[in-house]
């Protein structure tokens, strides 16, 4: 994932998470505040109803007793009832009509919702509701017989509502008459509820208390001042839902704005950060594929520090490699000198013996001198030729030039090598145990998958492939009538290609495997053992690797990995100005 994509993702996630966290926190806080406001309104309404009911109870307590003690209206009704001997039905119709008209006006004057003039047997002599006149209510009869006092709760009747009820009575000469007044609680609750925006309703006796729901907040209020009175306070949640909906829209809009700002900042920041990094990477690739040079860091102190560290590393590695190359050259020259001395020492012995023998024969004028002269000079010439071959082989290894990199078609190069070895010259017989002139020609195959062009030295890779194919044919021909060598080319991960050379020969002896790629190590009767050493050096200087393994069904398998882009900078020879020799046919070895 690119830096820009990571920054966009990071800023976007931060914006979304921050907005969601703040939004949810704000939403929950708002819900709690609004819910707390509902509770505060209910508490305020509770307190207001309590004060109002306390005031109503105090007012009602002292409202009727003075009427029963000395009001002419009550006295007149008592006299009329006493005159009828306590029987309401025996009262004069005119008196009853007059009393019935006085009670409504009296109720209005006292601001009572209900007022009844009741005889001792519960007969209603007058009431604000004319329909009740003449009715007999046993409850009212019992009520006026009880002593007066604080108002009491009168439960709601069917279709009615609860009220605060007070009474007073006048008893004299065995005749009792009383006043029963009531003031409904509903108007008080409605007035207080409207003031605090709370719906207040008196709970009906026997009904279950309602519970809060998603639609409204409900609480049952109790009043110690009025025993038995329960009021249901409810506040609709519509304002809460509306407020939360507005808040959600505001949070969504804010989140979208914050996200857009974060994305814009991420884009700007990504460009400002990635541009110098991309430029530095491009310069670094140029350094790795070209001559060492310093890179420039632009875009900030960190980029400049990175470029400075890279430049210091390149300088240090280049200096270290030069020192290492000088040390290796000195060691290689010493080893070459030692090996040349060792290799040349063997042919010098017969040369010296031949010369000394000639001198002795000459000094004695031995007649055998002429006969031995041809043999001795032939021996000397053969050994001198052998010394010349040794010097040529060592010179080729010591003066192997650095690779001349060009884009090449590796499959075409391998096809040319395979074609050359698959078609031996006419008349050439296959070597090996039991081979005859009529034996089949060596079989060399190429299997290649599509690969891109490889940056490499064409001549040097031809030399490597020729060496491996020829070695495989030589080894297989020594034991088989059908020697076969297969070359397989295919892609590898990380921009690399693979070359596999497999034969059906006996494979490399176990004791030779550890020294397989060392110079001068060989199991052949002839040869200096430089073939695989040269191949390994060429592969290494191309930035690749070469390995050996024994095939499962017998035979040798050599595997080469090469980078498509060519060798990295630090794997290229530094300061090598050796003139490239004309390509020669590779010599088989190892």
PDB file of N, CA and C in Angstrom, residues 150-226:
ATOM      1  N   UNK A 150     -59.821  18.387  58.456  1.00  0.00           N
ATOM      2  CA  UNK A 150     -59.063  18.573  57.219  1.00  0.00           C
ATOM      3  C   UNK A 150     -59.805  17.954  56.047  1.00  0.00           C
ATOM      4  N   UNK A 151     -59.655  18.528  54.887  1.00  0.00           N
ATOM      5  CA  UNK A 151     -60.303  17.947  53.708  1.00  0.00           C
ATOM      6  C   UNK A 151     -59.786  16.524  53.466  1.00  0.00           C
ATOM      7  N   UNK A 152     -60.610  15.707  52.888  1.00  0.00           N
ATOM      8  CA  UNK A 152     -60.242  14.350  52.564  1.00  0.00           C
ATOM      9  C   UNK A 152     -60.444  14.119  51.070  1.00  0.00           C
ATOM     10  N   UNK A 153     -59.794  13.076  50.599  1.00  0.00           N
ATOM     11  CA  UNK A 153     -59.880  12.754  49.175  1.00  0.00           C
ATOM     12  C   UNK A 153     -61.169  12.003  48.907  1.00  0.00           C
ATOM     13  N   UNK A 154     -61.895  12.474  47.942  1.00  0.00           N
ATOM     14  CA  UNK A 154     -63.055  11.720  47.490  1.00  0.00           C
ATOM     15  C   UNK A 154     -62.688  11.081  46.156  1.00  0.00           C
ATOM     16  N   UNK A 155     -62.632   9.748  46.123  1.00  0.00           N
ATOM     17  CA  UNK A 155     -62.223   9.066  44.892  1.00  0.00           C
ATOM     18  C   UNK A 155     -63.143   9.417  43.737  1.00  0.00           C
ATOM     19  N   UNK A 156     -62.613   9.214  42.543  1.00  0.00           N
ATOM     20  CA  UNK A 156     -63.397   9.558  41.356  1.00  0.00           C
ATOM     21  C   UNK A 156     -64.552   8.595  41.188  1.00  0.00           C
ATOM     22  N   UNK A 157     -65.682   9.147  40.815  1.00  0.00           N
ATOM     23  CA  UNK A 157     -66.830   8.324  40.488  1.00  0.00           C
ATOM     24  C   UNK A 157     -66.697   7.880  39.031  1.00  0.00           C
ATOM     25  N   UNK A 158     -67.600   7.051  38.599  1.00  0.00           N
ATOM     26  CA  UNK A 158     -67.571   6.600  37.218  1.00  0.00           C
ATOM     27  C   UNK A 158     -67.737   7.788  36.299  1.00  0.00           C
ATOM     28  N   UNK A 159     -66.761   8.016  35.470  1.00  0.00           N
ATOM     29  CA  UNK A 159     -66.803   9.138  34.544  1.00  0.00           C
ATOM     30  C   UNK A 159     -66.435  10.453  35.182  1.00  0.00           C
ATOM     31  N   UNK A 160     -66.146  10.487  36.513  1.00  0.00           N
ATOM     32  CA  UNK A 160     -65.804  11.737  37.178  1.00  0.00           C
ATOM     33  C   UNK A 160     -64.321  11.803  37.441  1.00  0.00           C
ATOM     34  N   UNK A 161     -63.975  12.630  38.448  1.00  0.00           N
ATOM     35  CA  UNK A 161     -62.571  12.788  38.805  1.00  0.00           C
ATOM     36  C   UNK A 161     -62.497  13.009  40.299  1.00  0.00           C
ATOM     37  N   UNK A 162     -61.374  12.714  40.910  1.00  0.00           N
ATOM     38  CA  UNK A 162     -61.247  12.862  42.366  1.00  0.00           C
ATOM     39  C   UNK A 162     -61.331  14.334  42.776  1.00  0.00           C
ATOM     40  N   UNK A 163     -61.762  14.515  44.023  1.00  0.00           N
ATOM     41  CA  UNK A 163     -61.937  15.875  44.548  1.00  0.00           C
ATOM     42  C   UNK A 163     -61.523  15.920  46.001  1.00  0.00           C
ATOM     43  N   UNK A 164     -61.242  17.140  46.464  1.00  0.00           N
ATOM     44  CA  UNK A 164     -61.033  17.386  47.896  1.00  0.00           C
ATOM     45  C   UNK A 164     -62.388  17.758  48.501  1.00  0.00           C
ATOM     46  N   UNK A 165     -62.771  17.022  49.519  1.00  0.00           N
ATOM     47  CA  UNK A 165     -64.134  17.177  50.073  1.00  0.00           C
ATOM     48  C   UNK A 165     -64.046  17.593  51.537  1.00  0.00           C
ATOM     49  N   UNK A 166     -64.886  18.587  51.938  1.00  0.00           N
ATOM     50  CA  UNK A 166     -65.002  19.053  53.333  1.00  0.00           C
ATOM     51  C   UNK A 166     -66.493  19.133  53.688  1.00  0.00           C
ATOM     52  N   UNK A 167     -66.778  19.133  54.978  1.00  0.00           N
ATOM     53  CA  UNK A 167     -68.190  19.230  55.407  1.00  0.00           C
ATOM     54  C   UNK A 167     -68.260  19.923  56.760  1.00  0.00           C
ATOM     55  N   UNK A 168     -69.434  20.333  57.066  1.00  0.00           N
ATOM     56  CA  UNK A 168     -69.746  20.856  58.405  1.00  0.00           C
ATOM     57  C   UNK A 168     -71.197  20.467  58.725  1.00  0.00           C
ATOM     58  N   UNK A 169     -71.567  20.454  59.970  1.00  0.00           N
ATOM     59  CA  UNK A 169     -72.931  20.031  60.369  1.00  0.00           C
ATOM     60  C   UNK A 169     -73.447  20.906  61.504  1.00  0.00           C
ATOM     61  N   UNK A 170     -74.762  21.038  61.530  1.00  0.00           N
ATOM     62  CA  UNK A 170     -75.457  21.791  62.603  1.00  0.00           C
ATOM     63  C   UNK A 170     -76.516  20.854  63.174  1.00  0.00           C
ATOM     64  N   UNK A 171     -76.370  20.519  64.449  1.00  0.00           N
ATOM     65  CA  UNK A 171     -77.310  19.606  65.122  1.00  0.00           C
ATOM     66  C   UNK A 171     -77.951  20.341  66.299  1.00  0.00           C
ATOM     67  N   UNK A 172     -79.249  20.272  66.318  1.00  0.00           N
ATOM     68  CA  UNK A 172     -79.986  20.941  67.410  1.00  0.00           C
ATOM     69  C   UNK A 172     -81.391  20.359  67.478  1.00  0.00           C
ATOM     70  N   UNK A 173     -81.837  20.077  68.725  1.00  0.00           N
ATOM     71  CA  UNK A 173     -83.176  19.549  68.952  1.00  0.00           C
ATOM     72  C   UNK A 173     -83.411  18.276  68.164  1.00  0.00           C
ATOM     73  N   UNK A 174     -82.350  17.449  68.083  1.00  0.00           N
ATOM     74  CA  UNK A 174     -82.501  16.150  67.435  1.00  0.00           C
ATOM     75  C   UNK A 174     -82.543  16.210  65.917  1.00  0.00           C
ATOM     76  N   UNK A 175     -82.309  17.377  65.365  1.00  0.00           N
ATOM     77  CA  UNK A 175     -82.320  17.531  63.906  1.00  0.00           C
ATOM     78  C   UNK A 175     -80.902  17.937  63.461  1.00  0.00           C
ATOM     79  N   UNK A 176     -80.420  17.222  62.436  1.00  0.00           N
ATOM     80  CA  UNK A 176     -79.071  17.498  61.912  1.00  0.00           C
ATOM     81  C   UNK A 176     -79.172  17.895  60.446  1.00  0.00           C
ATOM     82  N   UNK A 177     -78.446  18.933  60.127  1.00  0.00           N
ATOM     83  CA  UNK A 177     -78.342  19.383  58.746  1.00  0.00           C
ATOM     84  C   UNK A 177     -76.884  19.747  58.496  1.00  0.00           C
ATOM     85  N   UNK A 178     -76.420  19.504  57.288  1.00  0.00           N
ATOM     86  CA  UNK A 178     -75.007  19.755  57.029  1.00  0.00           C
ATOM     87  C   UNK A 178     -74.747  20.231  55.602  1.00  0.00           C
ATOM     88  N   UNK A 179     -73.575  20.791  55.454  1.00  0.00           N
ATOM     89  CA  UNK A 179     -73.095  21.218  54.136  1.00  0.00           C
ATOM     90  C   UNK A 179     -71.898  20.344  53.746  1.00  0.00           C
ATOM     91  N   UNK A 180     -71.922  19.852  52.513  1.00  0.00           N
ATOM     92  CA  UNK A 180     -70.807  19.067  51.983  1.00  0.00           C
ATOM     93  C   UNK A 180     -70.321  19.750  50.704  1.00  0.00           C
ATOM     94  N   UNK A 181     -69.067  20.206  50.753  1.00  0.00           N
ATOM     95  CA  UNK A 181     -68.485  20.894  49.595  1.00  0.00           C
ATOM     96  C   UNK A 181     -67.288  20.125  49.024  1.00  0.00           C
ATOM     97  N   UNK A 182     -67.047  20.300  47.775  1.00  0.00           N
ATOM     98  CA  UNK A 182     -65.924  19.609  47.130  1.00  0.00           C
ATOM     99  C   UNK A 182     -65.315  20.513  46.063  1.00  0.00           C
ATOM    100  N   UNK A 183     -64.003  20.389  45.926  1.00  0.00           N
ATOM    101  CA  UNK A 183     -63.286  21.107  44.877  1.00  0.00           C
ATOM    102  C   UNK A 183     -62.462  20.071  44.089  1.00  0.00           C
ATOM    103  N   UNK A 184     -62.677  19.993  42.760  1.00  0.00           N
ATOM    104  CA  UNK A 184     -62.029  18.981  41.938  1.00  0.00           C
ATOM    105  C   UNK A 184     -60.518  19.245  41.840  1.00  0.00           C
ATOM    106  N   UNK A 185     -59.754  18.128  41.813  1.00  0.00           N
ATOM    107  CA  UNK A 185     -58.296  18.218  41.747  1.00  0.00           C
ATOM    108  C   UNK A 185     -57.833  18.403  40.303  1.00  0.00           C
ATOM    109  N   UNK A 186     -58.637  17.965  39.340  1.00  0.00           N
ATOM    110  CA  UNK A 186     -58.237  18.013  37.942  1.00  0.00           C
ATOM    111  C   UNK A 186     -57.799  19.383  37.473  1.00  0.00           C
ATOM    112  N   UNK A 187     -58.582  20.459  37.732  1.00  0.00           N
ATOM    113  CA  UNK A 187     -58.153  21.785  37.284  1.00  0.00           C
ATOM    114  C   UNK A 187     -56.819  22.217  37.884  1.00  0.00           C
ATOM    115  N   UNK A 188     -56.586  21.830  39.158  1.00  0.00           N
ATOM    116  CA  UNK A 188     -55.311  22.175  39.787  1.00  0.00           C
ATOM    117  C   UNK A 188     -54.160  21.481  39.052  1.00  0.00           C
ATOM    118  N   UNK A 189     -54.357  20.182  38.770  1.00  0.00           N
ATOM    119  CA  UNK A 189     -53.299  19.432  38.075  1.00  0.00           C
ATOM    120  C   UNK A 189     -53.072  19.983  36.669  1.00  0.00           C
ATOM    121  N   UNK A 190     -54.170  20.345  35.997  1.00  0.00           N
ATOM    122  CA  UNK A 190     -54.033  20.877  34.635  1.00  0.00           C
ATOM    123  C   UNK A 190     -53.282  22.193  34.645  1.00  0.00           C
ATOM    124  N   UNK A 191     -53.582  23.044  35.610  1.00  0.00           N
ATOM    125  CA  UNK A 191     -52.932  24.362  35.679  1.00  0.00           C
ATOM    126  C   UNK A 191     -51.438  24.212  35.989  1.00  0.00           C
ATOM    127  N   UNK A 192     -51.126  23.374  36.984  1.00  0.00           N
ATOM    128  CA  UNK A 192     -49.711  23.170  37.325  1.00  0.00           C
ATOM    129  C   UNK A 192     -48.975  22.470  36.182  1.00  0.00           C
ATOM    130  N   UNK A 193     -49.609  21.458  35.569  1.00  0.00           N
ATOM    131  CA  UNK A 193     -48.962  20.731  34.475  1.00  0.00           C
ATOM    132  C   UNK A 193     -48.679  21.629  33.290  1.00  0.00           C
ATOM    133  N   UNK A 194     -49.612  22.529  32.977  1.00  0.00           N
ATOM    134  CA  UNK A 194     -49.392  23.442  31.866  1.00  0.00           C
ATOM    135  C   UNK A 194     -48.225  24.380  32.145  1.00  0.00           C
ATOM    136  N   UNK A 195     -48.086  24.770  33.398  1.00  0.00           N
ATOM    137  CA  UNK A 195     -46.993  25.677  33.753  1.00  0.00           C
ATOM    138  C   UNK A 195     -45.632  25.004  33.571  1.00  0.00           C
ATOM    139  N   UNK A 196     -45.572  23.717  33.846  1.00  0.00           N
ATOM    140  CA  UNK A 196     -44.285  23.006  33.772  1.00  0.00           C
ATOM    141  C   UNK A 196     -44.210  22.080  32.555  1.00  0.00           C
ATOM    142  N   UNK A 197     -45.191  22.136  31.658  1.00  0.00           N
ATOM    143  CA  UNK A 197     -45.211  21.296  30.454  1.00  0.00           C
ATOM    144  C   UNK A 197     -45.161  19.815  30.812  1.00  0.00           C
ATOM    145  N   UNK A 198     -45.960  19.471  31.808  1.00  0.00           N
ATOM    146  CA  UNK A 198     -46.067  18.089  32.260  1.00  0.00           C
ATOM    147  C   UNK A 198     -47.545  17.731  32.314  1.00  0.00           C
ATOM    148  N   UNK A 199     -47.864  16.546  31.789  1.00  0.00           N
ATOM    149  CA  UNK A 199     -49.263  16.120  31.868  1.00  0.00           C
ATOM    150  C   UNK A 199     -49.464  15.401  33.187  1.00  0.00           C
ATOM    151  N   UNK A 200     -50.402  15.953  34.026  1.00  0.00           N
ATOM    152  CA  UNK A 200     -50.685  15.419  35.352  1.00  0.00           C
ATOM    153  C   UNK A 200     -52.113  14.907  35.376  1.00  0.00           C
ATOM    154  N   UNK A 201     -52.272  13.660  35.768  1.00  0.00           N
ATOM    155  CA  UNK A 201     -53.609  13.066  35.893  1.00  0.00           C
ATOM    156  C   UNK A 201     -53.671  12.283  37.194  1.00  0.00           C
ATOM    157  N   UNK A 202     -54.805  12.366  37.839  1.00  0.00           N
ATOM    158  CA  UNK A 202     -54.985  11.621  39.086  1.00  0.00           C
ATOM    159  C   UNK A 202     -55.165  10.143  38.766  1.00  0.00           C
ATOM    160  N   UNK A 203     -54.448   9.310  39.499  1.00  0.00           N
ATOM    161  CA  UNK A 203     -54.551   7.866  39.287  1.00  0.00           C
ATOM    162  C   UNK A 203     -55.882   7.373  39.828  1.00  0.00           C
ATOM    163  N   UNK A 204     -56.533   6.514  39.068  1.00  0.00           N
ATOM    164  CA  UNK A 204     -57.815   5.962  39.496  1.00  0.00           C
ATOM    165  C   UNK A 204     -57.571   4.768  40.417  1.00  0.00           C
ATOM    166  N   UNK A 205     -58.426   4.640  41.361  1.00  0.00           N
ATOM    167  CA  UNK A 205     -58.298   3.586  42.357  1.00  0.00           C
ATOM    168  C   UNK A 205     -58.442   2.220  41.683  1.00  0.00           C
ATOM    169  N   UNK A 206     -57.496   1.325  41.968  1.00  0.00           N
ATOM    170  CA  UNK A 206     -57.544  -0.025  41.423  1.00  0.00           C
ATOM    171  C   UNK A 206     -56.831  -0.188  40.097  1.00  0.00           C
ATOM    172  N   UNK A 207     -56.437   0.913  39.468  1.00  0.00           N
ATOM    173  CA  UNK A 207     -55.733   0.806  38.193  1.00  0.00           C
ATOM    174  C   UNK A 207     -54.232   0.613  38.426  1.00  0.00           C
ATOM    175  N   UNK A 208     -53.583  -0.148  37.523  1.00  0.00           N
ATOM    176  CA  UNK A 208     -52.139  -0.346  37.617  1.00  0.00           C
ATOM    177  C   UNK A 208     -51.401   0.926  37.232  1.00  0.00           C
ATOM    178  N   UNK A 209     -50.319   1.173  37.946  1.00  0.00           N
ATOM    179  CA  UNK A 209     -49.523   2.370  37.655  1.00  0.00           C
ATOM    180  C   UNK A 209     -48.854   2.210  36.294  1.00  0.00           C
ATOM    181  N   UNK A 210     -48.956   3.193  35.411  1.00  0.00           N
ATOM    182  CA  UNK A 210     -48.309   3.099  34.094  1.00  0.00           C
ATOM    183  C   UNK A 210     -46.783   3.151  34.230  1.00  0.00           C
ATOM    184  N   UNK A 211     -46.107   2.648  33.181  1.00  0.00           N
ATOM    185  CA  UNK A 211     -44.644   2.612  33.156  1.00  0.00           C
ATOM    186  C   UNK A 211     -44.119   3.502  32.017  1.00  0.00           C
ATOM    187  N   UNK A 212     -42.860   3.922  32.175  1.00  0.00           N
ATOM    188  CA  UNK A 212     -42.230   4.720  31.126  1.00  0.00           C
ATOM    189  C   UNK A 212     -42.037   3.858  29.876  1.00  0.00           C
ATOM    190  N   UNK A 213     -42.063   4.493  28.723  1.00  0.00           N
ATOM    191  CA  UNK A 213     -41.908   3.812  27.456  1.00  0.00           C
ATOM    192  C   UNK A 213     -41.105   4.697  26.516  1.00  0.00           C
ATOM    193  N   UNK A 214     -40.929   4.217  25.256  1.00  0.00           N
ATOM    194  CA  UNK A 214     -40.224   5.017  24.265  1.00  0.00           C
ATOM    195  C   UNK A 214     -40.989   6.273  23.905  1.00  0.00           C
ATOM    196  N   UNK A 215     -42.296   6.246  24.150  1.00  0.00           N
ATOM    197  CA  UNK A 215     -43.117   7.395  23.765  1.00  0.00           C
ATOM    198  C   UNK A 215     -43.133   8.481  24.825  1.00  0.00           C
ATOM    199  N   UNK A 216     -43.030   8.111  26.119  1.00  0.00           N
ATOM    200  CA  UNK A 216     -43.129   9.118  27.177  1.00  0.00           C
ATOM    201  C   UNK A 216     -42.427   8.642  28.422  1.00  0.00           C
ATOM    202  N   UNK A 217     -42.081   9.631  29.261  1.00  0.00           N
ATOM    203  CA  UNK A 217     -41.502   9.376  30.575  1.00  0.00           C
ATOM    204  C   UNK A 217     -42.629   9.476  31.592  1.00  0.00           C
ATOM    205  N   UNK A 218     -42.794   8.463  32.416  1.00  0.00           N
ATOM    206  CA  UNK A 218     -43.924   8.404  33.360  1.00  0.00           C
ATOM    207  C   UNK A 218     -43.384   8.213  34.765  1.00  0.00           C
ATOM    208  N   UNK A 219     -43.994   8.948  35.709  1.00  0.00           N
ATOM    209  CA  UNK A 219     -43.669   8.762  37.114  1.00  0.00           C
ATOM    210  C   UNK A 219     -44.941   8.974  37.946  1.00  0.00           C
ATOM    211  N   UNK A 220     -45.087   8.158  38.952  1.00  0.00           N
ATOM    212  CA  UNK A 220     -46.247   8.272  39.856  1.00  0.00           C
ATOM    213  C   UNK A 220     -45.824   9.103  41.065  1.00  0.00           C
ATOM    214  N   UNK A 221     -46.576  10.173  41.311  1.00  0.00           N
ATOM    215  CA  UNK A 221     -46.264  11.085  42.418  1.00  0.00           C
ATOM    216  C   UNK A 221     -47.196  10.794  43.600  1.00  0.00           C
ATOM    217  N   UNK A 222     -46.603  10.792  44.769  1.00  0.00           N
ATOM    218  CA  UNK A 222     -47.381  10.554  45.991  1.00  0.00           C
ATOM    219  C   UNK A 222     -47.382  11.835  46.822  1.00  0.00           C
ATOM    220  N   UNK A 223     -48.505  12.071  47.535  1.00  0.00           N
ATOM    221  CA  UNK A 223     -48.651  13.285  48.332  1.00  0.00           C
ATOM    222  C   UNK A 223     -49.063  12.887  49.749  1.00  0.00           C
ATOM    223  N   UNK A 224     -48.161  13.151  50.691  1.00  0.00           N
ATOM    224  CA  UNK A 224     -48.460  12.826  52.092  1.00  0.00           C
ATOM    225  C   UNK A 224     -49.541  13.726  52.652  1.00  0.00           C
ATOM    226  N   UNK A 225     -49.673  14.922  52.054  1.00  0.00           N
ATOM    227  CA  UNK A 225     -50.673  15.864  52.577  1.00  0.00           C
ATOM    228  C   UNK A 225     -52.103  15.384  52.307  1.00  0.00           C
ATOM    229  N   UNK A 226     -52.284  14.619  51.216  1.00  0.00           N
ATOM    230  CA  UNK A 226     -53.611  14.115  50.855  1.00  0.00           C
ATOM    231  C   UNK A 226     -53.508  12.598  50.805  1.00  0.00           C
TER     232      UNK A 226
END
